[in-house]
XYZ file of C-alpha atoms in Angstrom:
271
model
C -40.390 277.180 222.770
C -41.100 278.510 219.341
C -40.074 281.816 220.161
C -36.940 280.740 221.853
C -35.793 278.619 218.649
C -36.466 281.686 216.300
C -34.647 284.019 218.674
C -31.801 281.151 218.298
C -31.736 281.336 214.725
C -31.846 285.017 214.464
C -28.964 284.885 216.670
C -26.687 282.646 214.967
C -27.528 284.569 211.443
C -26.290 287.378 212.776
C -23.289 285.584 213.876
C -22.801 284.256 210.660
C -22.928 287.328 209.142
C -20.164 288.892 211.463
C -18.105 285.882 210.562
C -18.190 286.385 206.802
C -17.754 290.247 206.971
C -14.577 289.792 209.340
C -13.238 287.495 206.924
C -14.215 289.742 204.120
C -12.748 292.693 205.740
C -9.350 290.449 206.689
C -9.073 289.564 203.361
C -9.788 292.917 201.997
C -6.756 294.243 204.279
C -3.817 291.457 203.286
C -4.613 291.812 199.712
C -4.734 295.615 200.610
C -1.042 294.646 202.467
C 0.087 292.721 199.623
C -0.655 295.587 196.715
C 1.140 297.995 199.011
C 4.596 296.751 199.991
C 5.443 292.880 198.437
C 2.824 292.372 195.325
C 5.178 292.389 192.849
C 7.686 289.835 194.494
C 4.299 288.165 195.326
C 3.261 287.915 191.858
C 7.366 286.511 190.947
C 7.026 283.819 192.739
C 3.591 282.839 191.741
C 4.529 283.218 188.246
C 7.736 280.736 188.991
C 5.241 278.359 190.075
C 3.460 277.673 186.953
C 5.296 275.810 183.991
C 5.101 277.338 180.591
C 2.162 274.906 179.665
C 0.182 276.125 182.473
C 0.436 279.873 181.705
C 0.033 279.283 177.718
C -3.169 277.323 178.042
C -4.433 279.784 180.799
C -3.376 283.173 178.592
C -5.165 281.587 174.923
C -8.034 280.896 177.302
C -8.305 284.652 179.122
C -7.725 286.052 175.397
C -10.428 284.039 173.601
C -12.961 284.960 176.628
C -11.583 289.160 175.594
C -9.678 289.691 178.511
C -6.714 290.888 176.830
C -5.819 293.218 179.930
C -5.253 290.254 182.315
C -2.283 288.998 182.792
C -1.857 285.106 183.529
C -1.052 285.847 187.226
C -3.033 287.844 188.169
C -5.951 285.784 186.966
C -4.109 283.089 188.821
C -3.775 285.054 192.196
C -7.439 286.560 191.859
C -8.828 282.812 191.226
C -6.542 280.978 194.405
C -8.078 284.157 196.646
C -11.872 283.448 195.638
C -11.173 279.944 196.480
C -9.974 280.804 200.070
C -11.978 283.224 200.944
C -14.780 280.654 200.373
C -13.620 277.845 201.710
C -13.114 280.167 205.013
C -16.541 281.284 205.590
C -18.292 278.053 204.594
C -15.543 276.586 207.023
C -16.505 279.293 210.079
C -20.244 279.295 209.273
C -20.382 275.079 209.029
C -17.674 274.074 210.892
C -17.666 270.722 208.740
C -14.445 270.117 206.160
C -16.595 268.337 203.716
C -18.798 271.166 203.340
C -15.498 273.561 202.644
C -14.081 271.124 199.775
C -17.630 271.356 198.325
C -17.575 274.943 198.219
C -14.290 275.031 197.107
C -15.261 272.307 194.195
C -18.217 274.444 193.214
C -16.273 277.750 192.991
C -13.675 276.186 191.002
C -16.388 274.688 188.631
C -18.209 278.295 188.356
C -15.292 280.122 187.610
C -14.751 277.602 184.564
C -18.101 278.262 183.550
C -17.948 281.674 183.689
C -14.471 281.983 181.061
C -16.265 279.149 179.072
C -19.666 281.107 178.899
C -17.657 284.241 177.756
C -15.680 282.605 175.258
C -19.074 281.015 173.939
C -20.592 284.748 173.955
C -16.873 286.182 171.991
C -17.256 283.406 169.100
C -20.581 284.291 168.818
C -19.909 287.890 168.241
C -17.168 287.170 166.190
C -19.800 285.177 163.475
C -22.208 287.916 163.906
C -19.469 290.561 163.224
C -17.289 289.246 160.816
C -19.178 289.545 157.549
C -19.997 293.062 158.264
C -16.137 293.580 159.012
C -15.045 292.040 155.751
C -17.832 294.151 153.842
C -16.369 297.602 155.300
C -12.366 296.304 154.766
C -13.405 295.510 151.047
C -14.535 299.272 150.437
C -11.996 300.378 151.759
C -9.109 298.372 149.902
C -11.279 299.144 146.859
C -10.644 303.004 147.662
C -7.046 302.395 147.223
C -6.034 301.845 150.543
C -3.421 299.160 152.077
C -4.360 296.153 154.109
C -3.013 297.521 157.243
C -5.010 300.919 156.503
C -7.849 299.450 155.880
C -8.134 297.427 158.665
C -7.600 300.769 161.097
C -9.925 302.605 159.264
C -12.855 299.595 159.725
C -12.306 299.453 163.145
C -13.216 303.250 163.658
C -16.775 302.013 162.000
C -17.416 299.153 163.942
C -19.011 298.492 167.283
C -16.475 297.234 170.426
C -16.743 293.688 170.658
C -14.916 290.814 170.495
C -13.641 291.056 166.888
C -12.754 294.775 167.190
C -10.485 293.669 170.100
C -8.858 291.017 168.368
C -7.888 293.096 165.397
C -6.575 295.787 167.708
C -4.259 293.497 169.034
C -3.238 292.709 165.211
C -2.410 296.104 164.693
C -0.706 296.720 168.103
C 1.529 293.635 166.867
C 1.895 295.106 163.732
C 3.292 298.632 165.617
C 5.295 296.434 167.866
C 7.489 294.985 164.687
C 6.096 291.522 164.446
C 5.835 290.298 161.252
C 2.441 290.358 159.314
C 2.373 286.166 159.188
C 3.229 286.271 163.250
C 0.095 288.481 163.498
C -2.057 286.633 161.419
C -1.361 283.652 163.527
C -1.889 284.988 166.305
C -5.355 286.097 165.758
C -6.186 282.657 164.941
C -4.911 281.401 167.598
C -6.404 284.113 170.060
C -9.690 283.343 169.075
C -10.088 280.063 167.851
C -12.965 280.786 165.654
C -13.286 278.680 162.386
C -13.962 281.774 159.897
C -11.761 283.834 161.462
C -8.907 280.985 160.630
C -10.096 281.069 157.434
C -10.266 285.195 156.598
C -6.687 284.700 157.816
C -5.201 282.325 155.698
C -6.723 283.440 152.784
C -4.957 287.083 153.562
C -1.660 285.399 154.107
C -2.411 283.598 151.273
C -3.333 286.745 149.220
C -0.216 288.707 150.715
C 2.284 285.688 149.378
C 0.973 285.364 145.804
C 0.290 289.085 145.287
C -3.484 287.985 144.702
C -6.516 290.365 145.262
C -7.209 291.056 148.470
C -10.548 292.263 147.792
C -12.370 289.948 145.716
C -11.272 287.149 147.762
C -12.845 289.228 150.913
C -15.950 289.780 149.366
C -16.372 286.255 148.134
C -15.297 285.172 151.492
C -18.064 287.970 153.403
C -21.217 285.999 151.176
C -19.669 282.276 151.683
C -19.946 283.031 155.773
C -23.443 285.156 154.801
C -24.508 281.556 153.227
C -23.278 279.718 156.102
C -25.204 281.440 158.891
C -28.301 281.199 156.967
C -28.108 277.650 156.785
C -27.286 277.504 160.631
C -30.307 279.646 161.171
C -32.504 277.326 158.992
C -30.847 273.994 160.710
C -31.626 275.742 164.455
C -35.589 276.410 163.269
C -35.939 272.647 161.787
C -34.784 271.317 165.605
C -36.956 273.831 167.017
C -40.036 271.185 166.804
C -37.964 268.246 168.009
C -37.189 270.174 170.729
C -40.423 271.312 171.535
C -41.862 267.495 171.813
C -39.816 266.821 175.257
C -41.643 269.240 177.457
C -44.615 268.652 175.313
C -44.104 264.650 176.747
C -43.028 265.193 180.294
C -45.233 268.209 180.947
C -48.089 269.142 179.223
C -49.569 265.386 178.147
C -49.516 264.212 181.540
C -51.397 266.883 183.068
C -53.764 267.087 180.270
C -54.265 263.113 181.122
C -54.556 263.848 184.547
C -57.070 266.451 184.557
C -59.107 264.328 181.952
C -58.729 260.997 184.637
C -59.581 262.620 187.531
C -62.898 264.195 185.350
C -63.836 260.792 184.328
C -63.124 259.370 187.851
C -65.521 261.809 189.411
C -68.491 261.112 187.257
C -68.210 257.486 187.240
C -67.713 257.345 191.186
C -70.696 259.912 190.898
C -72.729 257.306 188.262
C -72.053 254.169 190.695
């Protein structure tokens, strides 16, 4: 009987599996079909679909995670395809509808997560990045070059990242004709990173008043320098109060328990 149910099993795995790779391999072949001969009027009429606020909120969001490349439709095609090809294997493999909106649910949640976890990991290279940034623009506006100079000539010294891409994009905008308040603006709004809205109004700032670009930098690179040690300092004082929860639920009670059952055994022994 044992034998028989485990043969079963094996059995329906390797139906299962067939099931999933046919729909994989369907899949694989309309998108295929679709990219070939009608993606572009495909991706027309998607794009009709979505109101203005849709594809603004979805493009600041795809451009703070650093997917600059993506355009809002095809994010939006590549996201509704995920979700169906999901929902049809958990479909063919459970044959229950509750268990396909679940799946669909939980996709849809972990593809939020995963721009949110990216955009968490950009700002976080952007504060890591920045000061260094501002330290290299300041030497080189010292040297005697330009704003617009110096800002190509730091991004050939620093690492790719998040805030190399963003400035990138300021100086492609810059190429492109937009104006140098346009492109300011749009970096803040881009990245949505505190310090980065402030390096940027201070330049506009700097540009309008004919101030110096420079020493406001500098003082601006050892203000965020200031700021990140005090983060750093507030993270280690919460380390402690942190530690006390698994100290609580975890370690105590075993300590406890071990200690009971040690006294229980010698006074059961004693009596």
């Amino acid at each position: 009987m044992v034998e028989a149910l485990g043969s079963l099993f094996q059995i329906k795995w390797v139906v299962d599996l067939c099931v999933f790779l046919t729909v994989w391999l369907l899949c694989v072949l309309l998108m295929s079909v679709y990219t070939r001969f009608a993606y572009v009027t495909f991706r027309q009429n998607i794009a009709k679909q979505l109101s203005w606020s849709t594809r603004e909120k979805i493009s600041i969001r795809l451009k703070r995670s650093g997917l600059y490349k993506w355009e809002v439709v095809d994010w939006v095609i590549l996201r509704e395809a995920i979700t169906i090809v999901v929902a049809g294997v958990l479909f063919a493999t459970s044959q229950q509808v509750l268990v396909m909106l679940l799946g669909v649910v939980a996709i849809r949640i972990w593809l939020f997560m995963f721009i949110n976890t990216k955009i968490k990991h950009q700002l976080h290279q952007l504060s890591h990045d920045l000061p260094y940034f501002i330290d290299l623009l300041c030497m080189t506006l010292t040297s005697g070059m330009n704003l617009q100079t110096g800002i190509q000539t730091t991004l050939e010294h620093i690492q790719p990242g998040a805030l190399r891409l963003a400035w990138q994009q300021y100086v492609f905008d810059i190429r492109s004709g937009i104006a140098y308040d346009i492109a300011m603006q749009n970096i803040m709004l881009n990245t949505g990173h505190e310090e980065m809205r402030r390096v940027c109004v201070s330049l506009i700032q700097a540009q309008q008043r004919g101030m110096s670009v420079a020493s406001m930098l500098s003082e601006h690179a050892r203000q965020l320098r200031a700021s990140h040690l005090l983060a750093a300092e507030k993270k280690a004082l919460q380390a402690p109060v942190r530690m006390l929860f698994p100290l609580v639920v975890c370690f105590f009670p075993c300590t406890f328990l071990v200690l009971g059952f040690a006294v229980w055994v010698s006074a059961g022994l004693g009596a």
